[in-house]
Amino acid sequence: MQLVNSFDNLVLVNQSPFSNDEGRMAFIDIAKGIGIIIVLFSHVCGFMVKWASPFFIPLFFVTSGFCTNHLVKISQKVKKLIVPYFFFTLVLFLIYRSFRPVDFVGVFYSRWCLYPLDHNDNIFLLQSGNGPLWFLPAMFMSFYLYSFVQKCKSSIGVLLMLISYVIISYSLSFLPILLPWSLDTAFLMAIFIYCGVKIRASWLYLKNWCFLFGVCTTYIILLNYCGYEVNLSVRQYGNSLFLLLPTALVGSLLCLGFSCLIEKSVFGKFFSELGRNSLPIFCLHMPFISLWGYLMWVFQLNLSSIMNGILCVLFIIAFTYPIAILYNKFISKFINILPTYFLPLL
């Protein structure tokens, strides 16, 4: 395997086993595919993936950082994240036929609820199958904050910026409400993006069995202290934000390493396909969870929680994957050619 120039460019040639015909790094798609499967299980049968709760959302930010080897252009992030956010919101509104005032407030606030989950009189906002869509504005804001890290001229400047992001994240965790567009958690997520960029520089370690064994052992230990009650959509950091950060990063490394190991297998190809089409699957899976529940009620099927979870996830994939293919072939192409003259300041 030959690497061109430097790890910063991350250009693989001579048909590297870790890249596909389009130049994408296959194990990154596999990691995203594993991540989307965990997301589906978390919404269908959460106890089955409690062990992954600290890292399966940060994983998407780490992989996004891994694939970022250029200066962030905010106008491109608008087209890739914000435009799909409103597109899928409209689709879900039409599916659920829900046009209440609170639905529109939820769209522009982009949080599952207004207060942390332990609030007695909470106000729930994203209730029309669009709950998972909080992720898109959150990633947009994270990239916006990461762009300031990129502008730092020295390593000391980067370090100080990252430390300030940790302090800000910790300070905002005491707010009585959840901020719109995940402004209270975006600083932490920007750190995950930065870590993904740095992981890219030494990703070959992910293939080392001894390294992965150490990562797995470390994750088990950290998980015991971090705890399982992690949900970044509602600013739940487990036992401590300061424990979540290393736990999420180590868990992401573990997933990336496992993805390297299965890259050539049938499972690797399966997860890779899901990862390449993860955005539409992520955005559209909630209606199919509702449809599955309706079918279980109609046919009076009495399945165990585990069997029901597995079958429901397979059901979701069977319907959302073809839709995702169509989206990526047609609709996303239209989004990518949208003019950006209305965003001159980005």
mmCIF file of C-alpha atoms in Angstrom:
data_model
loop_
_atom_site.group_PDB
_atom_site.id
_atom_site.type_symbol
_atom_site.label_atom_id
_atom_site.label_comp_id
_atom_site.label_asym_id
_atom_site.label_seq_id
_atom_site.Cartn_x
_atom_site.Cartn_y
_atom_site.Cartn_z
ATOM 1 C CA MET A 1 0.000 0.000 0.000
ATOM 2 C CA GLN A 2 1.330 3.424 -0.944
ATOM 3 C CA LEU A 3 0.376 6.675 0.704
ATOM 4 C CA VAL A 4 0.648 9.844 -1.362
ATOM 5 C CA ASN A 5 2.541 12.786 0.204
ATOM 6 C CA SER A 6 1.276 12.599 3.775
ATOM 7 C CA PHE A 7 -1.440 11.377 6.071
ATOM 8 C CA ASP A 8 -2.950 14.857 5.919
ATOM 9 C CA ASN A 9 -4.002 14.232 2.332
ATOM 10 C CA LEU A 10 -5.077 10.675 3.052
ATOM 11 C CA VAL A 11 -5.045 9.691 -0.616
ATOM 12 C CA LEU A 12 -4.822 5.949 -1.102
ATOM 13 C CA VAL A 13 -3.580 4.447 -4.348
ATOM 14 C CA ASN A 14 -2.697 1.082 -5.884
ATOM 15 C CA GLN A 15 -6.096 -0.380 -4.933
ATOM 16 C CA SER A 16 -5.656 -0.253 -1.206
ATOM 17 C CA PRO A 17 -7.904 -2.767 0.575
ATOM 18 C CA PHE A 18 -9.188 0.117 2.660
ATOM 19 C CA SER A 19 -10.616 2.105 -0.232
ATOM 20 C CA ASN A 20 -13.348 1.364 -2.716
ATOM 21 C CA ASP A 21 -13.701 2.219 -6.378
ATOM 22 C CA GLU A 22 -14.826 5.766 -5.573
ATOM 23 C CA GLY A 23 -11.818 6.517 -3.379
ATOM 24 C CA ARG A 24 -13.840 6.334 -0.175
ATOM 25 C CA MET A 25 -12.301 4.612 2.796
ATOM 26 C CA ALA A 26 -14.430 1.523 3.225
ATOM 27 C CA PHE A 27 -13.875 1.069 6.951
ATOM 28 C CA ILE A 28 -15.209 4.592 7.604
ATOM 29 C CA ASP A 29 -18.443 3.673 5.813
ATOM 30 C CA ILE A 30 -18.541 0.434 7.814
ATOM 31 C CA ALA A 31 -18.183 2.347 11.083
ATOM 32 C CA LYS A 32 -21.016 4.664 10.069
ATOM 33 C CA GLY A 33 -23.103 1.615 9.125
ATOM 34 C CA ILE A 34 -22.502 0.077 12.532
ATOM 35 C CA GLY A 35 -23.389 3.413 14.075
ATOM 36 C CA ILE A 36 -26.716 3.643 12.246
ATOM 37 C CA ILE A 37 -27.620 0.089 13.300
ATOM 38 C CA ILE A 38 -26.956 1.038 16.917
ATOM 39 C CA VAL A 39 -29.100 4.166 16.461
ATOM 40 C CA LEU A 40 -31.975 2.033 15.187
ATOM 41 C CA PHE A 41 -31.693 -0.383 18.098
ATOM 42 C CA SER A 42 -31.509 2.520 20.560
ATOM 43 C CA HIS A 43 -34.932 3.687 19.346
ATOM 44 C CA VAL A 44 -36.447 0.204 19.092
ATOM 45 C CA CYS A 45 -34.937 -1.797 21.929
ATOM 46 C CA GLY A 46 -32.594 0.483 23.827
ATOM 47 C CA PHE A 47 -31.354 -1.962 26.465
ATOM 48 C CA MET A 48 -29.656 -4.031 23.753
ATOM 49 C CA VAL A 49 -27.192 -1.233 22.975
ATOM 50 C CA LYS A 50 -26.762 0.409 26.377
ATOM 51 C CA TRP A 51 -23.100 -0.591 26.239
ATOM 52 C CA ALA A 52 -22.649 1.712 23.206
ATOM 53 C CA SER A 53 -24.512 4.750 24.544
ATOM 54 C CA PRO A 54 -21.369 6.840 25.260
ATOM 55 C CA PHE A 55 -19.975 6.599 21.725
ATOM 56 C CA PHE A 56 -22.526 5.810 19.026
ATOM 57 C CA ILE A 57 -23.456 9.473 18.436
ATOM 58 C CA PRO A 58 -19.906 10.860 18.901
ATOM 59 C CA LEU A 59 -18.809 8.207 16.397
ATOM 60 C CA PHE A 60 -20.508 10.139 13.580
ATOM 61 C CA PHE A 61 -18.631 13.307 14.545
ATOM 62 C CA VAL A 62 -15.337 11.428 14.772
ATOM 63 C CA THR A 63 -15.820 9.855 11.332
ATOM 64 C CA SER A 64 -16.819 13.227 9.905
ATOM 65 C CA GLY A 65 -13.612 14.706 11.292
ATOM 66 C CA PHE A 66 -11.654 11.770 9.898
ATOM 67 C CA CYS A 67 -12.935 12.675 6.427
ATOM 68 C CA THR A 68 -12.217 16.399 6.842
ATOM 69 C CA ASN A 69 -8.811 17.154 5.351
ATOM 70 C CA HIS A 70 -9.603 20.672 4.164
ATOM 71 C CA LEU A 71 -10.811 23.970 5.549
ATOM 72 C CA VAL A 72 -14.470 23.795 6.476
ATOM 73 C CA LYS A 73 -16.686 25.719 4.071
ATOM 74 C CA ILE A 74 -19.842 26.614 5.948
ATOM 75 C CA SER A 75 -21.921 27.168 2.807
ATOM 76 C CA GLN A 76 -21.281 23.527 1.845
ATOM 77 C CA LYS A 77 -22.379 22.403 5.297
ATOM 78 C CA VAL A 78 -25.597 24.345 4.826
ATOM 79 C CA LYS A 79 -26.316 22.357 1.660
ATOM 80 C CA LYS A 80 -25.305 19.014 3.146
ATOM 81 C CA LEU A 81 -26.921 19.385 6.565
ATOM 82 C CA ILE A 82 -29.408 22.237 6.876
ATOM 83 C CA VAL A 83 -31.151 21.860 3.519
ATOM 84 C CA PRO A 84 -31.687 18.094 4.117
ATOM 85 C CA TYR A 85 -32.914 18.981 7.617
ATOM 86 C CA PHE A 86 -35.774 21.057 6.237
ATOM 87 C CA PHE A 87 -36.393 18.643 3.379
ATOM 88 C CA PHE A 88 -36.834 15.625 5.648
ATOM 89 C CA THR A 89 -38.833 17.728 8.100
ATOM 90 C CA LEU A 90 -41.313 18.526 5.335
ATOM 91 C CA VAL A 91 -41.500 14.864 4.306
ATOM 92 C CA LEU A 92 -42.209 13.777 7.883
ATOM 93 C CA PHE A 93 -44.797 16.519 8.392
ATOM 94 C CA LEU A 94 -46.644 15.211 5.349
ATOM 95 C CA ILE A 95 -46.389 11.601 6.545
ATOM 96 C CA TYR A 96 -47.668 12.394 10.037
ATOM 97 C CA ARG A 97 -50.022 15.145 8.850
ATOM 98 C CA SER A 98 -48.957 17.162 11.849
ATOM 99 C CA PHE A 99 -48.978 20.954 11.529
ATOM 100 C CA ARG A 100 -49.457 22.141 15.102
ATOM 101 C CA PRO A 101 -47.747 25.317 16.319
ATOM 102 C CA VAL A 102 -45.489 23.268 18.583
ATOM 103 C CA ASP A 103 -44.327 21.295 15.532
ATOM 104 C CA PHE A 104 -43.125 24.440 13.798
ATOM 105 C CA VAL A 105 -41.491 25.711 16.978
ATOM 106 C CA GLY A 106 -39.710 22.359 17.260
ATOM 107 C CA VAL A 107 -38.380 22.617 13.713
ATOM 108 C CA PHE A 108 -36.696 25.951 14.332
ATOM 109 C CA TYR A 109 -35.587 25.084 17.868
ATOM 110 C CA SER A 110 -34.364 21.651 16.774
ATOM 111 C CA ARG A 111 -34.347 19.903 20.147
ATOM 112 C CA TRP A 112 -36.328 16.914 21.334
ATOM 113 C CA CYS A 113 -37.572 18.894 24.315
ATOM 114 C CA LEU A 114 -37.117 22.280 25.936
ATOM 115 C CA TYR A 115 -35.846 21.110 29.325
ATOM 116 C CA PRO A 116 -33.580 18.243 30.396
ATOM 117 C CA LEU A 117 -35.450 14.946 30.702
ATOM 118 C CA ASP A 118 -35.691 15.050 34.501
ATOM 119 C CA HIS A 119 -37.849 18.209 34.339
ATOM 120 C CA ASN A 120 -41.359 17.557 35.660
ATOM 121 C CA ASP A 121 -43.293 19.769 33.235
ATOM 122 C CA ASN A 122 -41.240 19.327 30.099
ATOM 123 C CA ILE A 123 -42.266 20.658 26.692
ATOM 124 C CA PHE A 124 -41.659 18.145 23.917
ATOM 125 C CA LEU A 125 -40.992 19.665 20.523
ATOM 126 C CA LEU A 126 -39.932 17.155 17.858
ATOM 127 C CA GLN A 127 -42.929 14.808 17.982
ATOM 128 C CA SER A 128 -43.724 14.174 14.302
ATOM 129 C CA GLY A 129 -41.227 11.431 13.568
ATOM 130 C CA ASN A 130 -38.547 14.096 13.276
ATOM 131 C CA GLY A 131 -36.941 13.548 16.671
ATOM 132 C CA PRO A 132 -33.653 12.248 15.203
ATOM 133 C CA LEU A 133 -33.318 15.305 12.971
ATOM 134 C CA TRP A 134 -31.809 17.308 15.855
ATOM 135 C CA PHE A 135 -28.561 15.685 14.749
ATOM 136 C CA LEU A 136 -28.230 17.673 11.499
ATOM 137 C CA PRO A 137 -28.245 21.223 12.955
ATOM 138 C CA ALA A 138 -26.084 19.902 15.803
ATOM 139 C CA MET A 139 -23.443 18.695 13.356
ATOM 140 C CA PHE A 140 -23.692 21.961 11.431
ATOM 141 C CA MET A 141 -23.030 23.979 14.583
ATOM 142 C CA SER A 142 -20.186 21.631 15.529
ATOM 143 C CA PHE A 143 -18.471 22.152 12.185
ATOM 144 C CA TYR A 144 -18.984 25.899 12.527
ATOM 145 C CA LEU A 145 -17.217 25.816 15.901
ATOM 146 C CA TYR A 146 -14.534 23.487 14.556
ATOM 147 C CA SER A 147 -13.805 26.013 11.790
ATOM 148 C CA PHE A 148 -12.492 28.364 14.499
ATOM 149 C CA VAL A 149 -10.108 25.639 15.669
ATOM 150 C CA GLN A 150 -8.825 25.356 12.099
ATOM 151 C CA LYS A 151 -8.029 29.070 12.089
ATOM 152 C CA CYS A 152 -5.625 28.755 15.017
ATOM 153 C CA LYS A 153 -2.064 29.403 13.856
ATOM 154 C CA SER A 154 -0.225 27.327 16.439
ATOM 155 C CA SER A 155 -0.531 24.114 18.426
ATOM 156 C CA ILE A 156 -0.784 26.147 21.620
ATOM 157 C CA GLY A 157 -3.655 28.102 20.114
ATOM 158 C CA VAL A 158 -5.452 24.880 19.183
ATOM 159 C CA LEU A 159 -4.924 23.474 22.669
ATOM 160 C CA LEU A 160 -6.265 26.614 24.328
ATOM 161 C CA MET A 161 -9.265 26.627 22.002
ATOM 162 C CA LEU A 162 -10.073 22.981 22.825
ATOM 163 C CA ILE A 163 -9.698 23.600 26.549
ATOM 164 C CA SER A 164 -12.051 26.561 26.279
ATOM 165 C CA TYR A 165 -14.565 24.355 24.443
ATOM 166 C CA VAL A 166 -14.471 21.823 27.274
ATOM 167 C CA ILE A 167 -14.965 24.567 29.864
ATOM 168 C CA ILE A 168 -17.836 26.092 27.889
ATOM 169 C CA SER A 169 -19.486 22.686 27.488
ATOM 170 C CA TYR A 170 -19.238 22.057 31.207
ATOM 171 C CA SER A 171 -20.586 25.516 32.061
ATOM 172 C CA LEU A 172 -23.530 25.181 29.683
ATOM 173 C CA SER A 173 -24.432 21.788 31.170
ATOM 174 C CA PHE A 174 -25.901 23.659 34.157
ATOM 175 C CA LEU A 175 -28.395 25.637 32.096
ATOM 176 C CA PRO A 176 -32.045 24.969 33.033
ATOM 177 C CA ILE A 177 -33.045 24.618 29.367
ATOM 178 C CA LEU A 178 -31.638 22.932 26.272
ATOM 179 C CA LEU A 179 -30.375 25.520 23.815
ATOM 180 C CA PRO A 180 -31.604 25.640 20.195
ATOM 181 C CA TRP A 181 -29.574 23.865 17.535
ATOM 182 C CA SER A 182 -27.635 22.021 20.273
ATOM 183 C CA LEU A 183 -25.574 25.106 21.068
ATOM 184 C CA ASP A 184 -24.957 23.712 24.545
ATOM 185 C CA THR A 185 -23.456 20.447 23.264
ATOM 186 C CA ALA A 186 -21.950 21.602 19.945
ATOM 187 C CA PHE A 187 -18.693 22.698 21.614
ATOM 188 C CA LEU A 188 -18.139 19.151 22.851
ATOM 189 C CA MET A 189 -19.053 17.686 19.472
ATOM 190 C CA ALA A 190 -16.566 20.022 17.774
ATOM 191 C CA ILE A 191 -13.880 18.385 19.906
ATOM 192 C CA PHE A 192 -14.959 14.990 18.561
ATOM 193 C CA ILE A 193 -14.566 16.334 15.027
ATOM 194 C CA TYR A 194 -11.061 17.542 15.864
ATOM 195 C CA CYS A 195 -10.178 14.154 17.370
ATOM 196 C CA GLY A 196 -11.356 12.467 14.166
ATOM 197 C CA VAL A 197 -8.964 14.679 12.199
ATOM 198 C CA LYS A 198 -6.078 13.678 14.462
ATOM 199 C CA ILE A 199 -6.980 9.977 14.357
ATOM 200 C CA ARG A 200 -6.605 10.150 10.574
ATOM 201 C CA ALA A 201 -2.900 10.866 10.987
ATOM 202 C CA SER A 202 -2.238 7.451 12.590
ATOM 203 C CA TRP A 203 -5.157 5.294 11.513
ATOM 204 C CA LEU A 204 -2.952 2.292 10.652
ATOM 205 C CA TYR A 205 -2.808 1.520 14.382
ATOM 206 C CA LEU A 206 -6.459 0.534 14.078
ATOM 207 C CA LYS A 207 -5.324 -2.688 12.344
ATOM 208 C CA ASN A 208 -3.101 -3.728 15.236
ATOM 209 C CA TRP A 209 -4.640 -6.500 17.360
ATOM 210 C CA CYS A 210 -2.688 -5.569 20.487
ATOM 211 C CA PHE A 211 -3.750 -1.957 20.101
ATOM 212 C CA LEU A 212 -7.388 -2.967 19.707
ATOM 213 C CA PHE A 213 -7.242 -5.279 22.713
ATOM 214 C CA GLY A 214 -5.940 -2.379 24.773
ATOM 215 C CA VAL A 215 -8.664 -0.100 23.392
ATOM 216 C CA CYS A 216 -11.372 -2.660 24.201
ATOM 217 C CA THR A 217 -10.080 -3.145 27.751
ATOM 218 C CA THR A 218 -9.841 0.607 28.270
ATOM 219 C CA TYR A 219 -13.383 1.127 27.013
ATOM 220 C CA ILE A 220 -14.808 -1.469 29.403
ATOM 221 C CA ILE A 221 -13.046 0.230 32.322
ATOM 222 C CA LEU A 222 -14.108 3.728 31.290
ATOM 223 C CA LEU A 223 -17.682 2.622 30.650
ATOM 224 C CA ASN A 224 -17.925 1.406 34.218
ATOM 225 C CA TYR A 225 -17.117 4.916 35.475
ATOM 226 C CA CYS A 226 -18.831 6.969 32.774
ATOM 227 C CA GLY A 227 -22.131 5.122 33.107
ATOM 228 C CA TYR A 228 -24.749 4.171 30.545
ATOM 229 C CA GLU A 229 -27.129 7.136 30.805
ATOM 230 C CA VAL A 230 -25.726 9.107 27.888
ATOM 231 C CA ASN A 231 -27.929 10.953 25.404
ATOM 232 C CA LEU A 232 -26.380 13.949 23.672
ATOM 233 C CA SER A 233 -29.702 14.974 22.131
ATOM 234 C CA VAL A 234 -30.892 16.006 25.604
ATOM 235 C CA ARG A 235 -27.496 16.859 27.129
ATOM 236 C CA GLN A 236 -27.113 13.722 29.215
ATOM 237 C CA TYR A 237 -23.401 13.105 29.805
ATOM 238 C CA GLY A 238 -23.566 10.038 31.993
ATOM 239 C CA ASN A 239 -21.801 10.377 35.327
ATOM 240 C CA SER A 240 -19.520 13.162 34.130
ATOM 241 C CA LEU A 241 -18.806 15.168 30.995
ATOM 242 C CA PHE A 242 -15.095 14.769 31.731
ATOM 243 C CA LEU A 243 -15.482 10.980 31.745
ATOM 244 C CA LEU A 244 -17.700 10.953 28.657
ATOM 245 C CA LEU A 245 -15.087 12.606 26.459
ATOM 246 C CA PRO A 246 -12.416 9.859 26.767
ATOM 247 C CA THR A 247 -15.036 7.097 26.871
ATOM 248 C CA ALA A 248 -16.651 8.289 23.635
ATOM 249 C CA LEU A 249 -13.289 8.626 21.898
ATOM 250 C CA VAL A 250 -12.065 5.200 22.983
ATOM 251 C CA GLY A 251 -15.406 3.654 21.980
ATOM 252 C CA SER A 252 -15.155 5.320 18.576
ATOM 253 C CA LEU A 253 -11.628 3.942 18.158
ATOM 254 C CA LEU A 254 -12.923 0.493 19.031
ATOM 255 C CA CYS A 255 -15.656 0.733 16.405
ATOM 256 C CA LEU A 256 -13.201 1.994 13.778
ATOM 257 C CA GLY A 257 -10.787 -0.827 14.584
ATOM 258 C CA PHE A 258 -13.528 -3.450 14.371
ATOM 259 C CA SER A 259 -14.568 -1.925 11.041
ATOM 260 C CA CYS A 260 -11.034 -2.442 9.728
ATOM 261 C CA LEU A 261 -11.136 -6.105 10.739
ATOM 262 C CA ILE A 262 -14.388 -6.905 8.907
ATOM 263 C CA GLU A 263 -13.692 -4.732 5.851
ATOM 264 C CA LYS A 264 -13.352 -7.694 3.467
ATOM 265 C CA SER A 265 -16.188 -9.766 4.905
ATOM 266 C CA VAL A 266 -19.832 -10.003 3.877
ATOM 267 C CA PHE A 267 -20.753 -8.160 7.053
ATOM 268 C CA GLY A 268 -18.307 -5.428 6.110
ATOM 269 C CA LYS A 269 -19.969 -4.927 2.751
ATOM 270 C CA PHE A 270 -23.387 -4.867 4.391
ATOM 271 C CA PHE A 271 -22.397 -2.227 6.944
ATOM 272 C CA SER A 272 -20.526 -0.263 4.289
ATOM 273 C CA GLU A 273 -23.667 0.036 2.163
ATOM 274 C CA LEU A 274 -25.635 1.223 5.168
ATOM 275 C CA GLY A 275 -22.927 3.722 6.058
ATOM 276 C CA ARG A 276 -22.856 5.187 2.566
ATOM 277 C CA ASN A 277 -26.595 5.763 2.794
ATOM 278 C CA SER A 278 -26.885 6.496 6.502
ATOM 279 C CA LEU A 279 -28.316 10.026 6.289
ATOM 280 C CA PRO A 280 -31.743 9.145 4.773
ATOM 281 C CA ILE A 281 -31.979 6.024 6.940
ATOM 282 C CA PHE A 282 -31.250 8.125 10.011
ATOM 283 C CA CYS A 283 -33.833 10.741 9.068
ATOM 284 C CA LEU A 284 -36.680 8.464 7.980
ATOM 285 C CA HIS A 285 -36.629 5.488 10.326
ATOM 286 C CA MET A 286 -39.150 6.713 12.913
ATOM 287 C CA PRO A 287 -42.286 6.283 10.725
ATOM 288 C CA PHE A 288 -41.283 2.681 10.058
ATOM 289 C CA ILE A 289 -40.945 2.015 13.782
ATOM 290 C CA SER A 290 -44.537 3.219 14.133
ATOM 291 C CA LEU A 291 -45.607 1.083 11.171
ATOM 292 C CA TRP A 292 -43.943 -1.982 12.680
ATOM 293 C CA GLY A 293 -45.768 -1.434 15.952
ATOM 294 C CA TYR A 294 -49.048 -1.135 14.071
ATOM 295 C CA LEU A 295 -48.394 -4.410 12.220
ATOM 296 C CA MET A 296 -47.574 -6.171 15.477
ATOM 297 C CA TRP A 297 -50.904 -4.970 16.851
ATOM 298 C CA VAL A 298 -52.890 -5.967 13.753
ATOM 299 C CA PHE A 299 -51.459 -9.482 13.611
ATOM 300 C CA GLN A 300 -51.398 -9.878 17.397
ATOM 301 C CA LEU A 301 -47.798 -11.086 17.387
ATOM 302 C CA ASN A 302 -46.292 -11.672 20.796
ATOM 303 C CA LEU A 303 -42.513 -11.576 20.381
ATOM 304 C CA SER A 304 -39.759 -11.305 22.938
ATOM 305 C CA SER A 305 -38.194 -7.860 23.267
ATOM 306 C CA ILE A 306 -34.965 -8.992 21.638
ATOM 307 C CA MET A 307 -36.653 -10.755 18.709
ATOM 308 C CA ASN A 308 -39.013 -7.831 18.213
ATOM 309 C CA GLY A 309 -36.059 -5.427 18.185
ATOM 310 C CA ILE A 310 -34.093 -7.455 15.643
ATOM 311 C CA LEU A 311 -37.055 -7.922 13.300
ATOM 312 C CA CYS A 312 -38.037 -4.267 13.583
ATOM 313 C CA VAL A 313 -34.522 -3.107 12.662
ATOM 314 C CA LEU A 314 -34.482 -5.460 9.657
ATOM 315 C CA PHE A 315 -37.915 -4.144 8.671
ATOM 316 C CA ILE A 316 -36.671 -0.553 8.849
ATOM 317 C CA ILE A 317 -33.603 -1.324 6.748
ATOM 318 C CA ALA A 318 -35.649 -3.189 4.150
ATOM 319 C CA PHE A 319 -37.750 -0.069 3.495
ATOM 320 C CA THR A 320 -35.390 2.832 4.199
ATOM 321 C CA TYR A 321 -32.393 1.495 2.276
ATOM 322 C CA PRO A 322 -34.115 1.641 -1.159
ATOM 323 C CA ILE A 323 -35.430 5.105 -0.299
ATOM 324 C CA ALA A 324 -31.906 6.139 0.687
ATOM 325 C CA ILE A 325 -30.547 4.921 -2.652
ATOM 326 C CA LEU A 326 -33.120 7.022 -4.517
ATOM 327 C CA TYR A 327 -32.388 10.035 -2.332
ATOM 328 C CA ASN A 328 -28.642 9.842 -2.907
ATOM 329 C CA LYS A 329 -29.054 9.341 -6.648
ATOM 330 C CA PHE A 330 -31.513 12.133 -7.315
ATOM 331 C CA ILE A 331 -32.577 14.449 -4.510
ATOM 332 C CA SER A 332 -29.127 14.954 -2.982
ATOM 333 C CA LYS A 333 -27.797 15.851 -6.427
ATOM 334 C CA PHE A 334 -30.359 18.627 -6.647
ATOM 335 C CA ILE A 335 -29.392 19.850 -3.179
ATOM 336 C CA ASN A 336 -25.711 19.901 -4.095
ATOM 337 C CA ILE A 337 -26.267 22.217 -7.072
ATOM 338 C CA LEU A 338 -28.287 24.764 -5.112
ATOM 339 C CA PRO A 339 -26.718 28.201 -5.523
ATOM 340 C CA THR A 340 -24.959 29.689 -2.526
ATOM 341 C CA TYR A 341 -25.211 33.347 -3.497
ATOM 342 C CA PHE A 342 -27.790 33.801 -0.745
ATOM 343 C CA LEU A 343 -25.103 32.907 1.795
ATOM 344 C CA PRO A 344 -22.355 35.440 0.973
ATOM 345 C CA LEU A 345 -21.162 35.718 4.564
ATOM 346 C CA LEU A 346 -20.665 32.010 5.191
#
